[in-house]
Short mmCIF file of C-alpha atoms and ligand atoms in Angstrom, two decimals:
data_model
loop_
_atom_site.label_atom_id
_atom_site.label_comp_id
_atom_site.label_asym_id
_atom_site.label_seq_id
_atom_site.Cartn_x
_atom_site.Cartn_y
_atom_site.Cartn_z
CA MET N 291 -4.95 4.49 -17.32
CA LEU N 292 -4.48 6.60 -14.89
CA LEU N 293 -2.07 5.84 -11.97
CA THR N 294 -2.26 8.17 -8.54
CA GLY N 295 0.75 7.88 -6.53
CA ALA N 296 2.77 6.64 -9.52
CA ALA N 297 6.10 7.85 -7.90
CA GLY N 298 5.40 6.23 -4.62
CA PHE N 299 6.73 2.88 -3.75
CA ILE N 300 4.15 0.54 -4.79
CA GLY N 301 2.77 3.00 -7.39
CA SER N 302 6.19 2.84 -9.37
CA HIS N 303 6.30 -0.94 -9.48
CA LEU N 304 2.73 -0.97 -10.64
CA ALA N 305 3.63 1.46 -13.48
CA GLU N 306 6.56 -0.31 -14.51
CA ARG N 307 4.44 -3.49 -14.97
CA LEU N 308 1.68 -1.96 -16.80
CA VAL N 309 3.99 0.05 -19.36
CA GLY N 310 5.80 -3.36 -19.74
CA GLU N 311 2.38 -5.07 -20.53
CA GLY N 312 2.10 -2.13 -23.05
CA HIS N 313 -0.37 0.02 -21.52
CA GLU N 314 -0.31 3.84 -21.97
CA VAL N 315 -0.05 5.27 -18.30
CA VAL N 316 -0.64 9.00 -17.37
CA GLY N 317 0.90 8.97 -14.04
CA VAL N 318 -0.07 11.38 -11.04
CA ASP N 319 2.09 12.40 -8.26
CA ALA N 320 2.53 15.85 -6.09
CA PHE N 321 5.88 14.14 -4.67
CA THR N 322 4.69 15.28 -1.00
CA ASP N 323 7.29 15.09 1.86
CA TYR N 324 6.34 12.77 3.84
CA TYR N 325 9.72 11.04 2.77
CA ASP N 326 12.29 12.53 0.47
CA PRO N 327 10.94 13.72 -2.73
CA ASP N 328 14.51 12.78 -4.38
CA LEU N 329 13.39 8.75 -3.41
CA LYS N 330 10.10 9.62 -5.27
CA ARG N 331 12.13 11.09 -8.08
CA ALA N 332 14.09 8.05 -8.29
CA ASN N 333 11.54 5.70 -8.50
CA PHE N 334 9.96 7.72 -11.26
CA ALA N 335 13.60 7.76 -13.33
CA ALA N 336 13.89 3.96 -12.91
CA ILE N 337 10.62 3.83 -14.70
CA ALA N 338 10.27 6.81 -16.80
CA GLY N 339 10.49 5.89 -20.65
CA ASP N 340 7.98 5.11 -23.42
CA GLY N 341 4.28 4.09 -21.90
CA VAL N 342 4.67 6.77 -18.88
CA ASP N 343 3.80 10.11 -18.70
CA LEU N 344 3.98 11.95 -15.64
CA VAL N 345 1.35 14.76 -14.12
CA GLU N 346 3.21 16.64 -11.37
CA GLY N 347 0.54 17.98 -8.89
CA ASP N 348 -1.73 17.19 -5.82
CA LEU N 349 -5.04 15.61 -6.18
CA ASN N 350 -7.04 18.21 -4.54
CA ASP N 351 -5.87 20.95 -6.79
CA LEU N 352 -5.59 19.20 -10.02
CA ASP N 353 -8.47 19.58 -12.64
CA ALA N 354 -9.66 15.99 -11.76
CA GLU N 355 -12.15 15.65 -14.34
CA SER N 356 -9.70 16.10 -17.08
CA LEU N 357 -7.53 14.01 -15.86
CA VAL N 358 -10.08 10.86 -15.83
CA ARG N 359 -11.77 12.08 -19.25
CA GLU N 360 -10.30 9.72 -21.39
CA VAL N 361 -9.00 6.98 -19.12
CA ASP N 362 -10.99 3.79 -18.84
CA VAL N 363 -9.34 2.72 -15.37
CA VAL N 364 -8.01 4.50 -12.18
CA PHE N 365 -5.64 2.98 -10.13
CA HIS N 366 -5.99 5.27 -6.90
CA LEU N 367 -2.58 4.49 -4.79
CA ALA N 368 -2.06 8.38 -4.08
CA GLY N 369 -2.18 9.01 -0.11
CA GLN N 370 -0.56 9.52 3.19
CA PRO N 371 0.70 6.53 4.48
CA GLY N 372 2.31 5.26 7.66
CA VAL N 373 0.27 4.01 10.48
CA ARG N 374 2.30 5.49 13.35
CA ALA N 375 3.04 9.12 12.27
CA SER N 376 -0.89 9.41 11.87
CA TRP N 377 -1.64 11.04 15.46
CA GLY N 378 -1.60 14.69 16.76
CA GLU N 379 -1.43 17.84 13.72
CA SER N 380 -0.45 15.60 10.88
CA PHE N 381 -4.03 14.02 10.81
CA GLY N 382 -5.06 16.86 8.59
CA VAL N 383 -2.99 15.85 6.33
CA TYR N 384 -4.16 11.95 6.17
CA LEU N 385 -7.77 13.69 6.00
CA ASP N 386 -6.65 15.95 2.84
CA GLN N 387 -4.51 13.02 0.96
CA ASN N 388 -6.70 9.79 1.86
CA VAL N 389 -10.22 11.11 2.10
CA LEU N 390 -10.99 14.60 0.47
CA ALA N 391 -8.64 13.72 -2.67
CA THR N 392 -10.05 9.95 -3.03
CA GLN N 393 -13.78 11.95 -2.79
CA ARG N 394 -12.45 14.30 -5.55
CA LEU N 395 -11.45 11.93 -8.22
CA LEU N 396 -14.46 9.54 -7.64
CA GLU N 397 -16.78 12.73 -8.32
CA ALA N 398 -14.78 13.33 -11.09
CA CYS N 399 -14.98 9.73 -12.06
CA ARG N 400 -18.83 10.22 -12.10
CA SER N 401 -18.97 11.82 -15.53
CA ALA N 402 -16.70 9.93 -17.15
CA SER N 403 -16.82 6.41 -18.81
CA THR N 404 -14.38 4.85 -16.34
CA GLU N 405 -14.79 0.85 -16.41
CA ARG N 406 -13.02 0.62 -13.36
CA PHE N 407 -11.63 2.40 -10.21
CA VAL N 408 -9.08 0.71 -7.84
CA TYR N 409 -8.58 1.99 -4.97
CA ALA N 410 -5.47 1.20 -2.13
CA SER N 411 -6.98 0.56 0.76
CA SER N 412 -5.11 -1.21 4.02
CA SER N 413 -5.26 -3.61 6.54
CA SER N 414 -5.27 -0.80 8.87
CA ILE N 415 -8.89 -0.99 8.39
CA TYR N 416 -9.43 -4.15 11.07
CA GLY N 417 -7.72 -3.00 13.46
CA ASP N 418 -6.79 -5.45 16.12
CA ALA N 419 -9.31 -7.94 13.94
CA GLU N 420 -11.38 -10.10 15.77
CA ARG N 421 -10.34 -13.30 14.21
CA PHE N 422 -7.77 -14.73 12.05
CA PRO N 423 -7.35 -15.32 9.20
CA THR N 424 -9.69 -12.11 8.96
CA VAL N 425 -12.21 -12.33 6.32
CA GLU N 426 -13.57 -9.36 4.61
CA ASP N 427 -16.82 -8.91 6.27
CA ASP N 428 -15.39 -8.92 9.55
CA LEU N 429 -16.00 -5.78 11.29
CA PRO N 430 -13.38 -2.97 10.65
CA ALA N 431 -12.48 -1.23 13.51
CA PRO N 432 -9.06 0.72 12.98
CA ILE N 433 -6.87 1.53 15.80
CA SER N 434 -4.67 4.20 14.17
CA PRO N 435 -5.81 7.55 12.97
CA TYR N 436 -4.25 6.83 8.98
CA GLY N 437 -6.48 4.05 9.12
CA VAL N 438 -9.62 5.74 10.07
CA THR N 439 -9.27 7.52 6.83
CA LYS N 440 -8.56 4.58 4.51
CA LEU N 441 -11.44 2.62 5.86
CA ALA N 442 -13.52 6.48 5.28
CA ALA N 443 -12.12 6.47 1.57
CA GLU N 444 -12.92 2.73 1.07
CA HIS N 445 -16.30 3.46 1.96
CA LEU N 446 -16.32 6.34 -0.44
CA CYS N 447 -15.51 4.17 -3.18
CA ARG N 448 -18.38 1.68 -1.97
CA LEU N 449 -20.80 4.58 -1.80
CA TYR N 450 -19.96 6.33 -5.47
CA PHE N 451 -20.89 2.36 -6.84
CA ARG N 452 -24.26 2.25 -4.96
CA ALA N 453 -25.43 5.80 -5.68
CA TYR N 454 -23.89 6.31 -9.33
CA ARG N 455 -22.56 2.82 -10.29
CA LEU N 456 -19.12 3.78 -10.64
CA PRO N 457 -17.66 0.03 -10.77
CA THR N 458 -14.86 0.69 -7.80
CA VAL N 459 -13.11 -1.95 -6.38
CA SER N 460 -11.08 -1.74 -2.98
CA LEU N 461 -7.76 -3.43 -2.61
CA ARG N 462 -6.82 -3.89 1.40
CA TYR N 463 -3.02 -4.60 0.86
CA PHE N 464 -1.20 -6.15 4.20
CA THR N 465 2.45 -4.66 4.58
CA ILE N 466 4.01 -4.64 1.63
CA TYR N 467 7.65 -4.99 0.82
CA GLY N 468 10.24 -5.24 -1.44
CA PRO N 469 13.13 -3.13 -3.40
CA ARG N 470 12.12 1.08 -3.35
CA GLN N 471 10.14 0.32 0.05
CA ARG N 472 9.19 3.42 2.05
CA PRO N 473 11.95 4.31 4.26
CA ASP N 474 9.86 4.46 7.44
CA MET N 475 8.84 0.92 7.01
CA ALA N 476 10.35 -1.91 8.83
CA PHE N 477 12.31 -4.06 6.20
CA ASN N 478 14.06 -1.03 5.01
CA ARG N 479 15.31 0.23 8.02
CA PHE N 480 16.64 -3.18 9.65
CA ILE N 481 18.09 -3.94 6.26
CA ALA N 482 19.60 -0.36 6.16
CA GLY N 483 20.68 -1.11 10.00
CA ALA N 484 22.00 -4.39 9.11
CA LEU N 485 23.97 -3.10 5.84
CA HIS N 486 25.71 0.01 7.74
CA GLY N 487 26.12 -1.77 10.94
CA ASN N 488 24.00 0.27 13.03
CA SER N 489 20.99 -1.33 15.96
CA LEU N 490 17.79 -2.10 14.69
CA THR N 491 14.67 -0.12 16.65
CA VAL N 492 11.89 -2.37 17.55
CA TYR N 493 8.69 -1.29 19.02
CA GLY N 494 7.72 -3.16 21.81
CA ASP N 495 9.05 -6.83 21.76
CA GLY N 496 9.03 -7.93 18.66
CA GLU N 497 6.40 -10.73 18.29
CA GLN N 498 3.38 -8.74 16.77
CA ILE N 499 2.79 -10.29 13.56
CA ARG N 500 2.27 -9.42 9.56
CA ASP N 501 0.93 -11.35 6.58
CA PHE N 502 4.05 -9.55 5.02
CA THR N 503 3.33 -9.35 0.88
CA TYR N 504 5.79 -8.63 -1.79
CA VAL N 505 5.24 -6.22 -3.87
CA ALA N 506 4.88 -7.71 -6.97
CA ASP N 507 2.26 -10.11 -5.52
CA ALA N 508 0.33 -6.99 -5.05
CA VAL N 509 1.03 -5.82 -8.16
CA SER N 510 -0.62 -8.57 -9.82
CA ALA N 511 -3.54 -8.43 -7.60
CA THR N 512 -3.75 -5.24 -8.50
CA ILE N 513 -3.83 -5.20 -12.18
CA ALA N 514 -6.42 -8.36 -12.13
CA ALA N 515 -8.80 -6.05 -9.92
CA ALA N 516 -9.12 -4.09 -12.90
CA THR N 517 -10.83 -6.35 -14.88
CA GLN N 518 -11.81 -8.94 -12.65
CA GLY N 519 -12.56 -7.24 -9.57
CA GLN N 520 -16.15 -6.69 -9.16
CA PRO N 521 -17.92 -3.66 -8.50
CA GLY N 522 -18.58 -2.61 -5.06
CA LEU N 523 -16.38 -5.01 -3.39
CA VAL N 524 -12.95 -5.08 -1.02
CA TYR N 525 -10.72 -7.86 -1.59
CA ASN N 526 -7.74 -8.79 1.08
CA ILE N 527 -4.39 -9.04 -0.32
CA ALA N 528 -1.91 -10.83 1.62
CA GLY N 529 1.20 -12.86 1.04
CA GLY N 530 -0.15 -15.61 3.67
CA THR N 531 3.50 -15.38 5.49
CA GLN N 532 2.62 -14.42 9.14
CA THR N 533 5.47 -13.97 10.86
CA SER N 534 6.67 -11.97 13.51
CA VAL N 535 9.33 -8.98 13.50
CA ARG N 536 11.75 -11.04 15.36
CA GLU N 537 11.41 -13.83 13.01
CA VAL N 538 12.11 -11.21 10.21
CA ILE N 539 15.17 -9.51 11.63
CA GLU N 540 16.84 -13.66 12.36
CA THR N 541 16.15 -13.74 8.25
CA ILE N 542 17.65 -10.43 7.67
CA GLY N 543 20.65 -11.57 9.55
CA GLU N 544 20.96 -14.79 8.32
CA LEU N 545 20.54 -13.01 4.66
CA THR N 546 22.98 -10.53 5.36
CA GLY N 547 25.34 -12.35 7.68
CA ALA N 548 25.66 -9.31 9.94
CA GLU N 549 25.31 -9.80 13.89
CA LEU N 550 22.26 -7.61 14.37
CA ARG N 551 21.94 -5.51 17.58
CA VAL N 552 18.56 -4.91 18.49
CA GLU N 553 16.88 -1.99 20.81
CA ASN N 554 13.60 -2.85 21.92
CA ARG N 555 11.25 0.68 22.50
CA ASP N 556 7.90 1.14 23.97
CA PRO N 557 4.83 -0.22 21.58
CA VAL N 558 3.66 2.69 19.63
CA ALA N 559 -0.16 3.56 19.55
CA GLY N 560 -1.79 2.87 16.40
CA ASP N 561 -0.10 -0.17 15.90
CA ALA N 562 -1.72 -3.97 15.54
CA ARG N 563 -0.69 -6.59 17.37
CA ARG N 564 -1.32 -9.14 14.27
CA THR N 565 -2.90 -9.36 11.07
CA GLY N 566 -3.61 -12.26 9.04
CA ALA N 567 -5.79 -12.20 5.81
CA ASP N 568 -8.12 -15.04 4.69
CA THR N 569 -7.60 -14.46 0.76
CA SER N 570 -10.19 -17.01 -0.73
CA ARG N 571 -12.27 -13.96 -2.25
CA ALA N 572 -9.24 -12.38 -3.99
CA ARG N 573 -7.98 -16.28 -5.29
CA GLN N 574 -11.52 -16.83 -6.76
CA ASP N 575 -12.18 -13.73 -8.32
CA LEU N 576 -8.96 -11.91 -9.56
CA GLY N 577 -7.20 -15.65 -9.94
CA TYR N 578 -5.16 -14.57 -7.11
CA SER N 579 -2.11 -16.52 -5.75
CA PRO N 580 1.05 -15.28 -4.05
CA SER N 581 3.61 -16.15 -5.52
CA VAL N 582 7.51 -14.74 -3.48
CA ASP N 583 7.90 -16.20 -0.07
CA LEU N 584 9.49 -14.05 2.63
CA ARG N 585 12.64 -15.30 2.46
CA ASP N 586 13.29 -15.07 -1.51
CA GLY N 587 11.58 -11.12 -1.23
CA LEU N 588 13.78 -10.44 1.58
CA SER N 589 16.84 -11.46 -0.46
CA LEU N 590 15.56 -9.62 -3.51
CA GLN N 591 14.82 -6.61 -1.07
CA VAL N 592 18.47 -6.99 0.26
CA ALA N 593 20.09 -7.22 -2.83
CA HIS N 594 18.70 -3.91 -3.97
CA ALA N 595 19.55 -1.87 -0.76
CA GLN N 596 23.78 -3.56 -1.69
CA GLY N 597 22.51 -2.13 -5.42
CA ASN N 598 22.64 -5.70 -6.73
CA GLY N 599 18.96 -5.67 -7.49
CA ASP N 600 16.53 -3.40 -9.93
P1 NAD V 980 4.46 6.39 -0.94
O1 NAD V 980 4.27 7.22 -0.36
O2 NAD V 980 5.76 5.63 -1.15
O3 NAD V 980 3.24 6.42 -2.24
C1 NAD V 980 2.81 7.47 -2.13
C2 NAD V 980 2.76 8.74 -3.39
O4 NAD V 980 1.21 9.33 -3.52
C3 NAD V 980 3.96 8.95 -2.97
O5 NAD V 980 4.45 9.32 -4.33
C4 NAD V 980 3.20 10.37 -3.25
O6 NAD V 980 3.92 11.54 -3.38
C5 NAD V 980 1.75 10.56 -3.63
N1 NAD V 980 0.50 11.61 -3.24
C6 NAD V 980 -0.07 11.19 -1.89
N2 NAD V 980 -1.02 12.37 -1.73
C7 NAD V 980 -0.71 12.61 -2.66
C8 NAD V 980 -1.83 13.70 -3.48
N3 NAD V 980 -2.92 14.02 -2.72
N4 NAD V 980 -1.65 14.09 -4.72
C9 NAD V 980 -0.97 13.50 -5.44
N5 NAD V 980 -0.01 12.70 -5.01
C10 NAD V 980 -0.04 12.40 -3.88
O7 NAD V 980 3.34 4.74 0.01
P2 NAD V 980 3.55 3.27 -0.62
O8 NAD V 980 3.92 2.60 0.55
O9 NAD V 980 3.82 3.30 -2.02
O10 NAD V 980 1.20 3.30 -0.35
C11 NAD V 980 0.73 3.24 -1.70
C12 NAD V 980 -0.50 3.55 -1.09
O11 NAD V 980 -1.08 2.14 -1.09
C13 NAD V 980 -1.41 4.43 -0.29
O12 NAD V 980 -2.43 4.84 -0.43
C14 NAD V 980 -0.99 3.74 0.94
O13 NAD V 980 -2.13 3.83 1.84
C15 NAD V 980 -1.37 2.26 0.65
N6 NAD V 980 -1.03 0.94 0.95
C16 NAD V 980 0.08 0.96 1.50
C17 NAD V 980 0.69 -0.36 2.34
C18 NAD V 980 2.26 -0.42 2.07
O14 NAD V 980 2.59 -1.55 3.05
N7 NAD V 980 3.22 -0.09 1.25
C19 NAD V 980 0.09 -1.25 2.68
C20 NAD V 980 -1.40 -0.47 2.74
C21 NAD V 980 -2.16 0.57 1.78
C1 UGA V 981 2.70 -0.89 6.14
C2 UGA V 981 2.24 0.61 5.54
O1 UGA V 981 3.32 1.03 5.97
C3 UGA V 981 1.18 1.39 5.93
O2 UGA V 981 0.85 2.23 5.00
C4 UGA V 981 -0.04 0.23 5.70
O3 UGA V 981 -1.04 0.97 5.67
C5 UGA V 981 0.26 -1.04 6.60
O4 UGA V 981 1.26 -1.57 6.67
C6 UGA V 981 -1.24 -2.22 5.99
O5 UGA V 981 -0.79 -3.05 6.08
O6 UGA V 981 -2.26 -1.96 5.70
P1 UGA V 981 2.89 -1.71 9.12
O7 UGA V 981 2.37 -3.01 9.12
O8 UGA V 981 2.84 -0.60 10.65
O9 UGA V 981 2.32 -0.57 7.89
O10 UGA V 981 4.41 -1.85 8.66
P2 UGA V 981 5.78 -1.68 9.21
O11 UGA V 981 6.26 -0.17 8.91
O12 UGA V 981 6.34 -2.46 7.94
O13 UGA V 981 5.99 -2.39 10.49
C7 UGA V 981 5.76 -3.48 10.94
C8 UGA V 981 5.97 -3.84 11.59
O14 UGA V 981 7.48 -3.54 12.41
C9 UGA V 981 5.19 -3.08 13.01
O15 UGA V 981 4.80 -3.64 14.30
C10 UGA V 981 6.10 -1.88 13.21
O16 UGA V 981 5.79 -1.16 14.57
C11 UGA V 981 7.25 -2.67 13.47
N1 UGA V 981 8.63 -1.53 12.96
C12 UGA V 981 8.64 -0.47 12.19
C13 UGA V 981 9.76 -1.71 14.31
O17 UGA V 981 9.61 -2.54 14.95
N2 UGA V 981 10.91 -1.23 13.80
C14 UGA V 981 10.79 0.04 12.98
O18 UGA V 981 11.96 0.32 12.60
C15 UGA V 981 9.83 -0.12 11.73
#
């Protein structure tokens, strides 16, 4: 199996599970500087060992044909994440890492015997969705440049199925959290603030809602998609916990016992007011059933940040 983005937050959890299940995994990662590459090296060190090899390099430079030649399943998680950072000059990086790299990998798979190509798409493709819970066939209308690139890559996956029968499956992950969460994401920042006595920055009024998803549940869905995902389809993958940022902060306060100071800043362009998924399709086809509720997941992430978790 090939796993791109193997040293990232979600990729490192997926690699760990695949290896634990006895699969041979080739991981690819460029250790990009979106956040501290040393954190990615630590992610990978936590999982390295028998069963996982690493190819260090950029998908836009590597020989993609030889990467996919002997591989049955491709999990494509490499990309430039982050909704709020995708404006301005950085957009070129989003295009390179999310659109061009995906097209290159898909093109390479055309002439390989790829049985499934599983792509990590995003709830950000919905923007401010037309209704809740949002179903996969609702109109995608991203409100961030990042979302535009994730949707473009998702369309490419569908096109390669339509034109060449490459069995692609796209998973729209909804705000994933848990140990090793990226340092730019809300829970990581809030927990660090709580543990170190720093104030928490909230963009807007804190009433924005997310369908937060625990990383182990996203991993289960991703592995199921490799065998049970219907080629050419997209699936919502969400935790079923539609919760506001304000409520999350309250729970972190309870779990850490810390007195939290919140600083409200202006809302940031690109941020959706609310996300919330209908996951019926994933439940039916992938047997998806999220098993970690928000309080339990948050306490696992807090324990990890305190050095008591995996
Ligand atoms: P991450 O930044 O921790 O992991 C991505 C990894 O991809 C990084 O280690 C990076 O070095 C690597 N990478 C980037 N461009 C590359 C390239 N051209 N070649 C090789 N490696 C490259 O991010 P994450 O949060 O683990 O997200 C993984 C994927 O899931 C991304 O595609 C992201 O868009 C998507 N996603 C994440 C979330 C979330 O809540 N974290 C939600 C929806 C979708
Ligand atoms: C997350 C990921 O970062 C994206 O890569 C991914 O594509 C997206 O989920 C998705 O679901 O598709 P986001 O929902 O913005 O994006 O996740 P967080 O960074 O954890 O932010 C959650 C909310 O908290 C946002 O409204 C954000 O504005 C807010 N926030 C974040 C703060 O108020 N303060 C912070 O310090 C950080």
